[in-house]
XYZ file of C-alpha atoms in Angstrom:
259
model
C 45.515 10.986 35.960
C 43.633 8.177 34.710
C 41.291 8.830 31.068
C 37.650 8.272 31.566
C 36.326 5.581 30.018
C 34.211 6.264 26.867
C 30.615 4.915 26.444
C 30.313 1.730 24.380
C 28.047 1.811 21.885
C 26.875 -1.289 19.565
C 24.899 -1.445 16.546
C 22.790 -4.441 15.712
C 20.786 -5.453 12.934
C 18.169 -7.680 12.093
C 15.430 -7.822 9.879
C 16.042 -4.967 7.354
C 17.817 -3.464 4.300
C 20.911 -1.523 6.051
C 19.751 1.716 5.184
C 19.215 2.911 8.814
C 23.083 2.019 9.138
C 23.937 3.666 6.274
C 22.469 6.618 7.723
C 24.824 6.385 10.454
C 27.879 5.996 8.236
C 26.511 8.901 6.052
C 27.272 11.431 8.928
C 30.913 11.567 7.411
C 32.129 14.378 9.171
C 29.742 13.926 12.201
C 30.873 10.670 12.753
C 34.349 11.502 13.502
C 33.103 13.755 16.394
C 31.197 10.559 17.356
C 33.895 8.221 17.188
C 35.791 10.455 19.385
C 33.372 10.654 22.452
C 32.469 6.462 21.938
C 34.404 3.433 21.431
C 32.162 1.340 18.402
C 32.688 -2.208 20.373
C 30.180 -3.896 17.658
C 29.250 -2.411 14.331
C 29.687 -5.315 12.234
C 28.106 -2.302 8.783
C 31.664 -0.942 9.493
C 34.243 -2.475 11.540
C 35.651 -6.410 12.265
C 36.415 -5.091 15.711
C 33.957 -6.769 18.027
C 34.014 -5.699 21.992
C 32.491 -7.614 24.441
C 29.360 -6.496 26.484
C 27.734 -4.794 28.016
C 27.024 -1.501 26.269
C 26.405 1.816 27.522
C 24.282 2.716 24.254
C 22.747 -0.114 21.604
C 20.798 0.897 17.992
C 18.757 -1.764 16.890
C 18.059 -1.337 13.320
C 15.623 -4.069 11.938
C 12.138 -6.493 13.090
C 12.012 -9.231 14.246
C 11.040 -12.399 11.788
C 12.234 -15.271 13.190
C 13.129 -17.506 16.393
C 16.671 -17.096 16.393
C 15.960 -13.242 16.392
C 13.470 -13.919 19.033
C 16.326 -14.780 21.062
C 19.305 -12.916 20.335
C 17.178 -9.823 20.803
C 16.730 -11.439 24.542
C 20.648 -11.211 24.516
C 21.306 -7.823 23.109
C 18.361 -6.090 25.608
C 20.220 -8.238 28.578
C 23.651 -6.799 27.560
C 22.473 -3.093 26.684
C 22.023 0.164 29.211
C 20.218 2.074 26.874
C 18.327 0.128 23.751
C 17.245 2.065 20.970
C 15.213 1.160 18.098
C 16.150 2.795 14.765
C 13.414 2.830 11.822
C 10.418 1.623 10.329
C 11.459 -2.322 10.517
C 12.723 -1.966 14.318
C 9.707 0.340 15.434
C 6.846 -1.288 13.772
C 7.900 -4.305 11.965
C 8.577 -2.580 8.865
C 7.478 -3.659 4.805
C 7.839 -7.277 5.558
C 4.962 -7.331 8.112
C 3.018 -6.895 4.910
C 3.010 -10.778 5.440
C 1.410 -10.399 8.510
C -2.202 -10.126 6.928
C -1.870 -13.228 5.106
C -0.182 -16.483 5.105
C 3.486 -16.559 4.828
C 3.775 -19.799 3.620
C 2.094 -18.802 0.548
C 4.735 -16.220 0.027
C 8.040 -19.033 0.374
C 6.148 -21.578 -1.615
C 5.718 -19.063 -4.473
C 9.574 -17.243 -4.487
C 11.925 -20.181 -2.929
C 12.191 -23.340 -5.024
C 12.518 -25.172 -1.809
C 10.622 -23.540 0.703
C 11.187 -26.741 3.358
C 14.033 -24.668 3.657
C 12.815 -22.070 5.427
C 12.512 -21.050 8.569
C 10.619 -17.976 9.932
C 7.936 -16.804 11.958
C 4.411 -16.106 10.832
C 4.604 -12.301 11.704
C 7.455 -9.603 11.161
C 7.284 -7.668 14.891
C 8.823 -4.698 16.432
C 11.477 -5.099 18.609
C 9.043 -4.049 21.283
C 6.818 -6.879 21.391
C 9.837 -9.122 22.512
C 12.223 -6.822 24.934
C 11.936 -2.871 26.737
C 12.829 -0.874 24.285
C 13.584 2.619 25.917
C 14.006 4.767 22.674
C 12.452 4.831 19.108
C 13.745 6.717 16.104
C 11.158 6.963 13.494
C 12.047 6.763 9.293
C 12.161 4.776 6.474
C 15.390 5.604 6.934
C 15.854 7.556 10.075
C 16.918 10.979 9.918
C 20.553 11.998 10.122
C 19.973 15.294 11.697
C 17.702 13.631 14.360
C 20.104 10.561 14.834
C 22.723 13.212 15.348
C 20.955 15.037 17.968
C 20.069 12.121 19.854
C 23.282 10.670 20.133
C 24.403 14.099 21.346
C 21.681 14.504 24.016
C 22.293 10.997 25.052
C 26.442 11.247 25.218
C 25.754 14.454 27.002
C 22.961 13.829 29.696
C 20.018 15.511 28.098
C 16.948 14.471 27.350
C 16.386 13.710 23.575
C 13.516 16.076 21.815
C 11.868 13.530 19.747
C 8.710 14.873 17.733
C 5.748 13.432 18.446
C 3.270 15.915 16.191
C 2.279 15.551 12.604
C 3.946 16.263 9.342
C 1.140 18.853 8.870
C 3.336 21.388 11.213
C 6.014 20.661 9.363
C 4.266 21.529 5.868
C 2.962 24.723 7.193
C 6.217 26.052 8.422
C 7.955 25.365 5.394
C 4.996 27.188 3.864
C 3.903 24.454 1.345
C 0.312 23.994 -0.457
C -1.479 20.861 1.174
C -1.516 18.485 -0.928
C -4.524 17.279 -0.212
C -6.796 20.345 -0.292
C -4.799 21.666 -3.340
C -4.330 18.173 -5.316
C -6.892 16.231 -3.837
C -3.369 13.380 -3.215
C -3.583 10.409 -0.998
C -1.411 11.516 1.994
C -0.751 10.430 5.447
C 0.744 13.496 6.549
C -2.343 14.439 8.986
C -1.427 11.037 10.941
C 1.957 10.269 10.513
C 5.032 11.394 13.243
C 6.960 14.210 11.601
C 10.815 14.012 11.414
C 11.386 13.746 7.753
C 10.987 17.658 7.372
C 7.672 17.217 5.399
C 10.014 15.971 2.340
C 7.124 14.677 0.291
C 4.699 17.192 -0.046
C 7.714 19.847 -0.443
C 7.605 17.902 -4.150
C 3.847 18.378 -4.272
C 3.686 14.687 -3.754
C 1.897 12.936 -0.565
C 3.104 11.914 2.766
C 3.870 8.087 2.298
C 3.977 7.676 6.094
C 7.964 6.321 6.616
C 7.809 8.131 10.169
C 4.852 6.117 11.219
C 1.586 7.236 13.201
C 1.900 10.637 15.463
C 1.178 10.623 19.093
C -2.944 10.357 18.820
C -3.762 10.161 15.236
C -7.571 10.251 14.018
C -7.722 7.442 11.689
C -10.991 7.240 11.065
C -11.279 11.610 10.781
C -7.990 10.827 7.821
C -10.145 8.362 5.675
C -13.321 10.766 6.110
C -10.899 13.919 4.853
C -9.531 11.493 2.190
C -12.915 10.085 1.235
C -14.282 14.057 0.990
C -11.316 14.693 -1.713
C -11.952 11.855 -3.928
C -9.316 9.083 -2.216
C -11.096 6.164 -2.845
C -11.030 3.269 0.260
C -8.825 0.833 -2.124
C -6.170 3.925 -2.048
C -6.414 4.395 1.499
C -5.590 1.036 2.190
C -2.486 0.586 -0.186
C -1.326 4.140 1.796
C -1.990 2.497 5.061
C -0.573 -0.861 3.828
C 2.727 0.799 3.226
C 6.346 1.089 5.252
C 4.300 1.145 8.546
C 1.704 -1.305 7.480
C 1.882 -3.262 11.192
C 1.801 0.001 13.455
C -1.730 -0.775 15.046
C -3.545 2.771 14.204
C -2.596 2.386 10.791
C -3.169 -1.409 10.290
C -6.471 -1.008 12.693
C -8.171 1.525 9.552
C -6.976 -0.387 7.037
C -8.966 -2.862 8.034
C -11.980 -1.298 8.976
C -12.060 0.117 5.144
C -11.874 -3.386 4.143
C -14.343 -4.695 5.489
């Protein structure tokens, strides 16, 4: 009787820190159950073995900054069934599109001693703006529990259950004081996807947004709440100019309260 052949998954990276990787690797047990139902044919994070293409399943962890990523994203889409984008950088372009309201050759003259050297594009983008992405997971980094539910629903046929509501629900039924109301704190919690199980405001601390904008978020009703508990417009825009500063609801406000 012949064994059927396991999915292939690969895990690529671009633009980013790791730690959406290391979120995969910090399943531990998890990930033995995982091993056992793929075969890893490219995870450079945590393996030399490297399996040619294509690939039933692909994470892409990371944005997209410059030309040669502009390609080899063309590549990876072209050799992947199923491509998934995994965090903040990937999704919306993550803290380096913080470049993207200025001009980055200001930035490489001032921190590289020879910034001839370098070569990059003027904007950090989401993978999105270059190939069909079919799958986002949200987080700054993503969430293990929701990564591991994916990847379950995905090996197994069923349709992920990705959140698309606020980080408000998840406040109220963990049964924590709003922040805002309560504190009067800066907090992006009314607009921001939830996933993160409200971790922020569980430390009577605001939502910092790492899960990006919810399905239909009311910018403009946010800064008049934040306004109406003494959040000042130069606040609003550092929140807003944070992990997800390039997702277009949030970057859209922030520059409406600069004007």
């Amino acid at each position: 009787m012949r064994t059927p052949k396991k999915p292939k998954l690969a895990v690529w990276k671009f633009a980013s820190c790791d730690g959406c990787q290391l979120t995969l690797l910090d399943c531990e047990d998890e990930l033995l159950d995982i091993v056992g139902a793929v075969d890893i044919a490219y995870f450079p994070e945590a393996t030399r073995v490297h399996m040619p293409g294509p690939y039933d399943l692909s994470l892409v962890e990371g944005s997209i900054t410059t030309a040669e990523d502009a390609r080899r994203i063309q590549h990876v889409r072209k050799q992947s069934k199923v491509l998934v984008a995994i965090g903040a950088c990937a999704a919306s372009g993550g803290l380096q599109a913080l470049r993207n309201t200025a001009n980055v050759h200001d930035y490489t003259e001032t921190v590289y001693p020879h910034p001839e050297w370098i070569e990059t594009l003027a904007n950090s983008k989401p993978i999105r703006d270059y190939v069909t992405v079919d799958y986002e997971l949200r987080g700054c980094p993503i969430s293990k529990a929701q990564l591991l539910d994916f990847l379950t629903a995905v090996l197994t046929g069923r349709k992920p259950n990705l959140p698309r509501y606020s980080v408000c629900e998840e406040c109220k039924r963990k049964g924590n004081v709003c922040v805002v109301v309560g504190q009067g704190a800066a907090c992006l919690g009314p607009i921001t996807q939830a996933g993160c199980g409200a971790i922020c405001p569980s430390f009577e601390r605001g939502c910092y947004g790492c899960f990006g904008p919810c399905m239909t978020p009311n910018t403009a009703s946010w800064s008049q709440l934040m306004t109406k508990h003494g959040v000042t417009a130069r606040e609003q825009i550092r929140l807003l100019r944070g992990i997800n500063c390039a997702a277009e609801p949030f970057q859209t406000q922030s520059e409406a309260l600069a004007k």
